[in-house]
PDB file of C-alpha atoms in Angstrom:
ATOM      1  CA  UNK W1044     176.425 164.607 136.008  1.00  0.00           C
ATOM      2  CA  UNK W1045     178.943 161.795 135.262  1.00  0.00           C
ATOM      3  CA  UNK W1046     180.415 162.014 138.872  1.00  0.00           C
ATOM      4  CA  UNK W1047     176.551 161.885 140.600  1.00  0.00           C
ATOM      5  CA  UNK W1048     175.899 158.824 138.046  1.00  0.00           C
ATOM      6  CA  UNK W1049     179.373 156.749 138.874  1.00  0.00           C
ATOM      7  CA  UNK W1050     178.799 157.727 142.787  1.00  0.00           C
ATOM      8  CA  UNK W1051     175.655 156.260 142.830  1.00  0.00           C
ATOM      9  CA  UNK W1052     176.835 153.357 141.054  1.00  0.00           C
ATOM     10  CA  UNK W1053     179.598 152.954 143.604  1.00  0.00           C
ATOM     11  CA  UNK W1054     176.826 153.461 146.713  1.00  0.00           C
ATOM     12  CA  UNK W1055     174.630 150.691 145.102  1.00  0.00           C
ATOM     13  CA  UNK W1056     178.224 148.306 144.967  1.00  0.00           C
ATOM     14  CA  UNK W1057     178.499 149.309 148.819  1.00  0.00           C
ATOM     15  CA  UNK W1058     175.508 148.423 149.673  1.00  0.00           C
ATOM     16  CA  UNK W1059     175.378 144.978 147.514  1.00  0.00           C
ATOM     17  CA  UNK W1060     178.425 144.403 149.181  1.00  0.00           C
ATOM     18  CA  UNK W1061     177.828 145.063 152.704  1.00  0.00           C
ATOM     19  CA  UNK W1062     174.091 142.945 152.405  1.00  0.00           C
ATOM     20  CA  UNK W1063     176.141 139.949 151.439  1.00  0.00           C
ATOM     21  CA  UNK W1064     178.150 140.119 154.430  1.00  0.00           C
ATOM     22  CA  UNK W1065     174.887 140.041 156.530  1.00  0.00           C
ATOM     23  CA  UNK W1066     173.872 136.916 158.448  1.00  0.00           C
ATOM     24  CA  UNK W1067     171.162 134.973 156.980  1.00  0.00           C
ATOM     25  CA  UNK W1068     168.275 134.767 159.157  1.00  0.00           C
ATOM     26  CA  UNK W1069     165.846 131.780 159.421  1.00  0.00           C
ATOM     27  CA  UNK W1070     162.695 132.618 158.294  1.00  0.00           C
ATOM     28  CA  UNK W1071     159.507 130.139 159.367  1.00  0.00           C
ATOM     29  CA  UNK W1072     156.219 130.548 156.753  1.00  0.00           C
ATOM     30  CA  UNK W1073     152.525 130.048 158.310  1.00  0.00           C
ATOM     31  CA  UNK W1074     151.065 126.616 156.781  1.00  0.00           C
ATOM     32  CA  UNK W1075     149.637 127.380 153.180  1.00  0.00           C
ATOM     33  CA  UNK W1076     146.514 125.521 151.465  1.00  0.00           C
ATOM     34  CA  UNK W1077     146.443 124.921 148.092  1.00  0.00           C
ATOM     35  CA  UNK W1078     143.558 123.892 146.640  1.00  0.00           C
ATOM     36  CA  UNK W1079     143.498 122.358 143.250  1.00  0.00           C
ATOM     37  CA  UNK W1080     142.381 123.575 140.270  1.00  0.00           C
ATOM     38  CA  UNK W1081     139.627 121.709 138.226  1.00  0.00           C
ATOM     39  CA  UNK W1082     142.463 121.462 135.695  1.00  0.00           C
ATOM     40  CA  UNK W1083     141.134 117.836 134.425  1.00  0.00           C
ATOM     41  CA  UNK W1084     138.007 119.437 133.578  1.00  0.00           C
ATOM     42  CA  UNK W1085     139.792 122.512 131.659  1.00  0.00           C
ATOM     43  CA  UNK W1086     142.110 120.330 129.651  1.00  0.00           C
ATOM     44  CA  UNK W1087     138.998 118.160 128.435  1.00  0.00           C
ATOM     45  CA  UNK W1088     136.702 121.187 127.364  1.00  0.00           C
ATOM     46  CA  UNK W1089     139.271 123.975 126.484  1.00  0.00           C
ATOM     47  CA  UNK W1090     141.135 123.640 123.321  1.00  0.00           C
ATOM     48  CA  UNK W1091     143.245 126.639 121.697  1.00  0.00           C
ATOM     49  CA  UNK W1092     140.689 128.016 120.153  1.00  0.00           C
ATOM     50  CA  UNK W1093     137.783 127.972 121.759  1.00  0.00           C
ATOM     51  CA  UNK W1094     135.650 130.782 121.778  1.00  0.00           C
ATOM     52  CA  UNK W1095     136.624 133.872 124.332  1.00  0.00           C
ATOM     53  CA  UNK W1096     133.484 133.773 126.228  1.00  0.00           C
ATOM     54  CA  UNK W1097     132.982 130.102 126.375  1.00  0.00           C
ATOM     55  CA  UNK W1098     136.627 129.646 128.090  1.00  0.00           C
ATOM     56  CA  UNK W1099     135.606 132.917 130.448  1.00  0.00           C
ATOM     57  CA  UNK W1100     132.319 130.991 131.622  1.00  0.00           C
ATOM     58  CA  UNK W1101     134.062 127.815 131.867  1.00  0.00           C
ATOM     59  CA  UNK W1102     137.550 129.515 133.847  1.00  0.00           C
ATOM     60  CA  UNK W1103     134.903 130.604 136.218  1.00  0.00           C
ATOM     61  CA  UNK W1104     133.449 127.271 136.805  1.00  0.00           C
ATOM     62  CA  UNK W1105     136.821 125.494 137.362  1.00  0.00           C
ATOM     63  CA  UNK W1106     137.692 128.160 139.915  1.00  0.00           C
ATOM     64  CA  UNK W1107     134.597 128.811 141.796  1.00  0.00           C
ATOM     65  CA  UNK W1108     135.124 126.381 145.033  1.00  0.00           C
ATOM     66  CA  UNK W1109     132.016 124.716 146.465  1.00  0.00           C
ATOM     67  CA  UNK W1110     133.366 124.271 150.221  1.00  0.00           C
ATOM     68  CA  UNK W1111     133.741 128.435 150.719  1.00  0.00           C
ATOM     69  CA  UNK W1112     129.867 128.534 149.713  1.00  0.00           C
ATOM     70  CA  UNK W1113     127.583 129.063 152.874  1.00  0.00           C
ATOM     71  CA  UNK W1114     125.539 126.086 151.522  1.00  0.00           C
ATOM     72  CA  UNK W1115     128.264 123.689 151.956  1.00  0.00           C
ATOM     73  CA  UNK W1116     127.928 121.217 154.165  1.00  0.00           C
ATOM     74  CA  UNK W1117     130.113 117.611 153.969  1.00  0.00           C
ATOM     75  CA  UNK W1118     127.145 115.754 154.189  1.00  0.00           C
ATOM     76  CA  UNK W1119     125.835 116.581 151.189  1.00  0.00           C
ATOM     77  CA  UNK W1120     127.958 114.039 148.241  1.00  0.00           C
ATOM     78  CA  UNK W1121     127.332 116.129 145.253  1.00  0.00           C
ATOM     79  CA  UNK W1122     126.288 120.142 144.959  1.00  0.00           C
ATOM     80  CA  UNK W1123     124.930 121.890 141.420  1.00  0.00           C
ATOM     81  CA  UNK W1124     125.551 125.343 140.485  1.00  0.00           C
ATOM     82  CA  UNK W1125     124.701 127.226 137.595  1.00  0.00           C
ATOM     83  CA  UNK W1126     126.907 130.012 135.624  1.00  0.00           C
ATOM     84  CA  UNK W1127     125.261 132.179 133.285  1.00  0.00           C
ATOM     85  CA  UNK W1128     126.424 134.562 131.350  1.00  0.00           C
ATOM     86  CA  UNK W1129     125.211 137.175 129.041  1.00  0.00           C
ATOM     87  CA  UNK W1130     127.318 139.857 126.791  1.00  0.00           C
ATOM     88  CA  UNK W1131     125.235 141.404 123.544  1.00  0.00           C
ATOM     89  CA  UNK W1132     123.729 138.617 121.444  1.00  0.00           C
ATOM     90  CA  UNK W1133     126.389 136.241 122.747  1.00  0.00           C
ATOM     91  CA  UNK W1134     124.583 133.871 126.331  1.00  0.00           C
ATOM     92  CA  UNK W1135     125.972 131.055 128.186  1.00  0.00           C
ATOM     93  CA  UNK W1136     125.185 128.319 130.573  1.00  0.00           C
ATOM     94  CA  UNK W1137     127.316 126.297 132.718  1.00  0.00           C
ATOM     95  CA  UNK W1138     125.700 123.521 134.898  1.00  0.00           C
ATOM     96  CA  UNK W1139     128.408 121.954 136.902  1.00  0.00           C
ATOM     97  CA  UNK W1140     127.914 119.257 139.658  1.00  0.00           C
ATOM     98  CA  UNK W1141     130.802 119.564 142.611  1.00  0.00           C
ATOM     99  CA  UNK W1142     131.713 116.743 144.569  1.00  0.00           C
ATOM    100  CA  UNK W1143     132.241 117.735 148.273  1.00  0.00           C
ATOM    101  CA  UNK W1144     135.937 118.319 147.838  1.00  0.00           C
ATOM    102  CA  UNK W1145     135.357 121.014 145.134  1.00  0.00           C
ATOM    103  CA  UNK W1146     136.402 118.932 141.724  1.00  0.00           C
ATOM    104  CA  UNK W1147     133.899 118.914 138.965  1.00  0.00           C
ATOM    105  CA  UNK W1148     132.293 115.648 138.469  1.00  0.00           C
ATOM    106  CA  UNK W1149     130.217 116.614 135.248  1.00  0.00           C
ATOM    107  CA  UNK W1150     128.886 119.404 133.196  1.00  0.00           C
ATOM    108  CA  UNK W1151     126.473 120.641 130.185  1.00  0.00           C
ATOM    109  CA  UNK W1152     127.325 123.699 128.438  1.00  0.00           C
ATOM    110  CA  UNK W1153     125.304 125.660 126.156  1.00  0.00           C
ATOM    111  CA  UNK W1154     126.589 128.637 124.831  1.00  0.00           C
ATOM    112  CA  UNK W1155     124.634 130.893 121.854  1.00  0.00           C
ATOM    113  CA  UNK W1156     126.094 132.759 119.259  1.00  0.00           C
ATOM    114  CA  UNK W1157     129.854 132.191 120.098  1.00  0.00           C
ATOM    115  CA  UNK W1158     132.170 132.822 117.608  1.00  0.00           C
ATOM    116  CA  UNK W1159     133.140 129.583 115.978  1.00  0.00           C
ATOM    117  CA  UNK W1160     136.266 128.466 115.635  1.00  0.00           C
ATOM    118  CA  UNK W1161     138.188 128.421 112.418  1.00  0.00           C
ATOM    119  CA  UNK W1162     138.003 124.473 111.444  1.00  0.00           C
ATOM    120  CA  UNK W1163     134.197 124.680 111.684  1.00  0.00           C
ATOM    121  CA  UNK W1164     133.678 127.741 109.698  1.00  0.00           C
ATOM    122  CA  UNK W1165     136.124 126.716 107.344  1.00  0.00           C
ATOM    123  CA  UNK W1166     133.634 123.199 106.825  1.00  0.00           C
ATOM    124  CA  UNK W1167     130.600 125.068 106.167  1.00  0.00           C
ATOM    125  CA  UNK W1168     132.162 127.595 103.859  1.00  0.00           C
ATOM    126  CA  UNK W1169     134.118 125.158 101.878  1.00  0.00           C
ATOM    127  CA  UNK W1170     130.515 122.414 101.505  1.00  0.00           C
ATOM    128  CA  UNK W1171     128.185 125.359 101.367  1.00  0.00           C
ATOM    129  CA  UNK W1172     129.798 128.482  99.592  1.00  0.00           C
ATOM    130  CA  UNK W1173     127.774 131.753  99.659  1.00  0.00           C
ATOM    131  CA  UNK W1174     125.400 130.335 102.658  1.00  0.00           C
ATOM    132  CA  UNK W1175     125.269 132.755 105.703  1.00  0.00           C
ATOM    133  CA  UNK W1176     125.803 131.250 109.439  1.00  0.00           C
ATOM    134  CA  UNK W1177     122.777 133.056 110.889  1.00  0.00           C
ATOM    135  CA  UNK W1178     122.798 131.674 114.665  1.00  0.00           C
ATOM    136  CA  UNK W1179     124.923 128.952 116.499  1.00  0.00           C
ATOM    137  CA  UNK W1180     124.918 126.540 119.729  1.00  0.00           C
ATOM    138  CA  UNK W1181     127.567 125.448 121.026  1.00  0.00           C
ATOM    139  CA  UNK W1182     127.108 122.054 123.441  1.00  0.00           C
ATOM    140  CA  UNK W1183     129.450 120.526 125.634  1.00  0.00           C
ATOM    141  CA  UNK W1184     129.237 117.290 128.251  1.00  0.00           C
ATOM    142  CA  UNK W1185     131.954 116.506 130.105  1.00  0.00           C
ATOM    143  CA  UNK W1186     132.116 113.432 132.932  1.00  0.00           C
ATOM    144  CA  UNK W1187     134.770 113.539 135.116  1.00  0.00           C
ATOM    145  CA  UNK W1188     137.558 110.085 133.784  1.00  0.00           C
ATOM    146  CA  UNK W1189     135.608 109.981 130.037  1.00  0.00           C
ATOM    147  CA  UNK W1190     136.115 112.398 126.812  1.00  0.00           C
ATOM    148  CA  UNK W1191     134.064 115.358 126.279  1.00  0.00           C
ATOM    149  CA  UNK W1192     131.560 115.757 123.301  1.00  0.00           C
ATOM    150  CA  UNK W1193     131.786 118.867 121.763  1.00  0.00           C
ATOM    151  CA  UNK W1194     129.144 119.270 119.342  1.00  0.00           C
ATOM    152  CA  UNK W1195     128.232 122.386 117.097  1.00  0.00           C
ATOM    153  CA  UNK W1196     124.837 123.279 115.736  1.00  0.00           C
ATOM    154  CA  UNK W1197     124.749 125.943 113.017  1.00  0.00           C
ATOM    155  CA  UNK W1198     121.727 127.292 111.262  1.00  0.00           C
ATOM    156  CA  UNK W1199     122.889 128.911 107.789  1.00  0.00           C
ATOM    157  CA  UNK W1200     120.689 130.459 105.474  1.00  0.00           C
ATOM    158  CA  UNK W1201     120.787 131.436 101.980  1.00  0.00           C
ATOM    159  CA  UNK W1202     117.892 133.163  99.121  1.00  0.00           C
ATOM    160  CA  UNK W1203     115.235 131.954 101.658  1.00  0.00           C
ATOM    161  CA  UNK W1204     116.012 128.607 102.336  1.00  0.00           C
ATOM    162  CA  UNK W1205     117.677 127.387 105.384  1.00  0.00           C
ATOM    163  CA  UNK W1206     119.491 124.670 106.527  1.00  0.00           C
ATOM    164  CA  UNK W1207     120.340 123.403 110.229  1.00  0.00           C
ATOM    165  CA  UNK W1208     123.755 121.418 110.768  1.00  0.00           C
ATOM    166  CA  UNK W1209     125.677 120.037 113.354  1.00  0.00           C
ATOM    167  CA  UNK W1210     129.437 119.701 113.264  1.00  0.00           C
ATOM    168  CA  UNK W1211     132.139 118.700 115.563  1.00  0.00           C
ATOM    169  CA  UNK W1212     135.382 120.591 116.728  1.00  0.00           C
ATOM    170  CA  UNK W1213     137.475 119.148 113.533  1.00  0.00           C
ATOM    171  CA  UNK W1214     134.606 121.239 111.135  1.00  0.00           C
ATOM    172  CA  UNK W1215     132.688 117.082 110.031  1.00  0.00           C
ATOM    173  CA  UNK W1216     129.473 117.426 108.909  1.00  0.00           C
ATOM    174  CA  UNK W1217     127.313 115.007 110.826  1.00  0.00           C
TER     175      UNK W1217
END
């Protein structure tokens, strides 16, 4: 077994060593397009922790690409599409508006029952201890060249009574 193991060893060293001694042939590539992704728009509304499904919906809008759509046509300075999405009690919406080169110029999110980040759960736990978060929207506007609002509004309920809030990424009560 040794002797098939060391031969093989000494085959592969061969053939590394006769490849080496080969002349390198020019190799020409066909042209390549690369179009950009809407990585501006990403950075602004994706943070680390950002709920799954939101940054699935929103992954989808940065990649979808306006000019492969049968309905494109240059003419045309601004297109709107919609994403929805839908998984248990969890739903969201995505209206983008493309310019005709395919960047995202503006959005509004709404997503329902995501799963809220830490900082914002942490808020209403720590101001309102023993209160249940019984449904959440999530709402997002992004402009193309201007900050994002991120805004979070949480209904939590407790013995009966119920109280709406709305909170931004860093968990402040507003």
């Amino acid at each position: 077994m040794k002797k098939l193991v060391f031969g093989l060893f000494l085959l592969g060293l061969t053939n590394l060593a006769h490849s080496q001694n080969d002349v390198q042939k020019n190799i020409i590539l066909e042209p390549v397009t690369i179009k950009p992704l809407n990585l501006s728009y990403l950075k602004e509304v994706q943070r680390e922790d950002t709920p799954e499904f939101t940054v699935n919906l929103q992954n989808e809008a940065a990649r979808y690409d306006i000019t492969e759509d049968p309905i494109f046509d240059k003419e045309f300075e601004a297109y709107e599409v919609i994403f929805k999405s839908k998984n248990d009690e969890t739903s969201g919406l995505i209206t983008a508006t493309y310019d005709s080169k395919g960047k995202i110029m503006s959005s509004i999110e709404r997503y329902k029952n995501v799963l809220l980040p830490k900082t914002v759960r942490t808020a209403i736990n720590n101001k309102y201890p023993g209160w249940i978060i019984y449904k959440d929207v999530y709402l997002v506007t992004y402009r193309d060249n201007s900050k994002s609002k991120q805004v979070f509004k949480v209904q939590i309920r407790k013995d009966g009574d119920k109280k709406n809030l709305k909170l931004d990424y860093e968990g402040n009560i507003h």
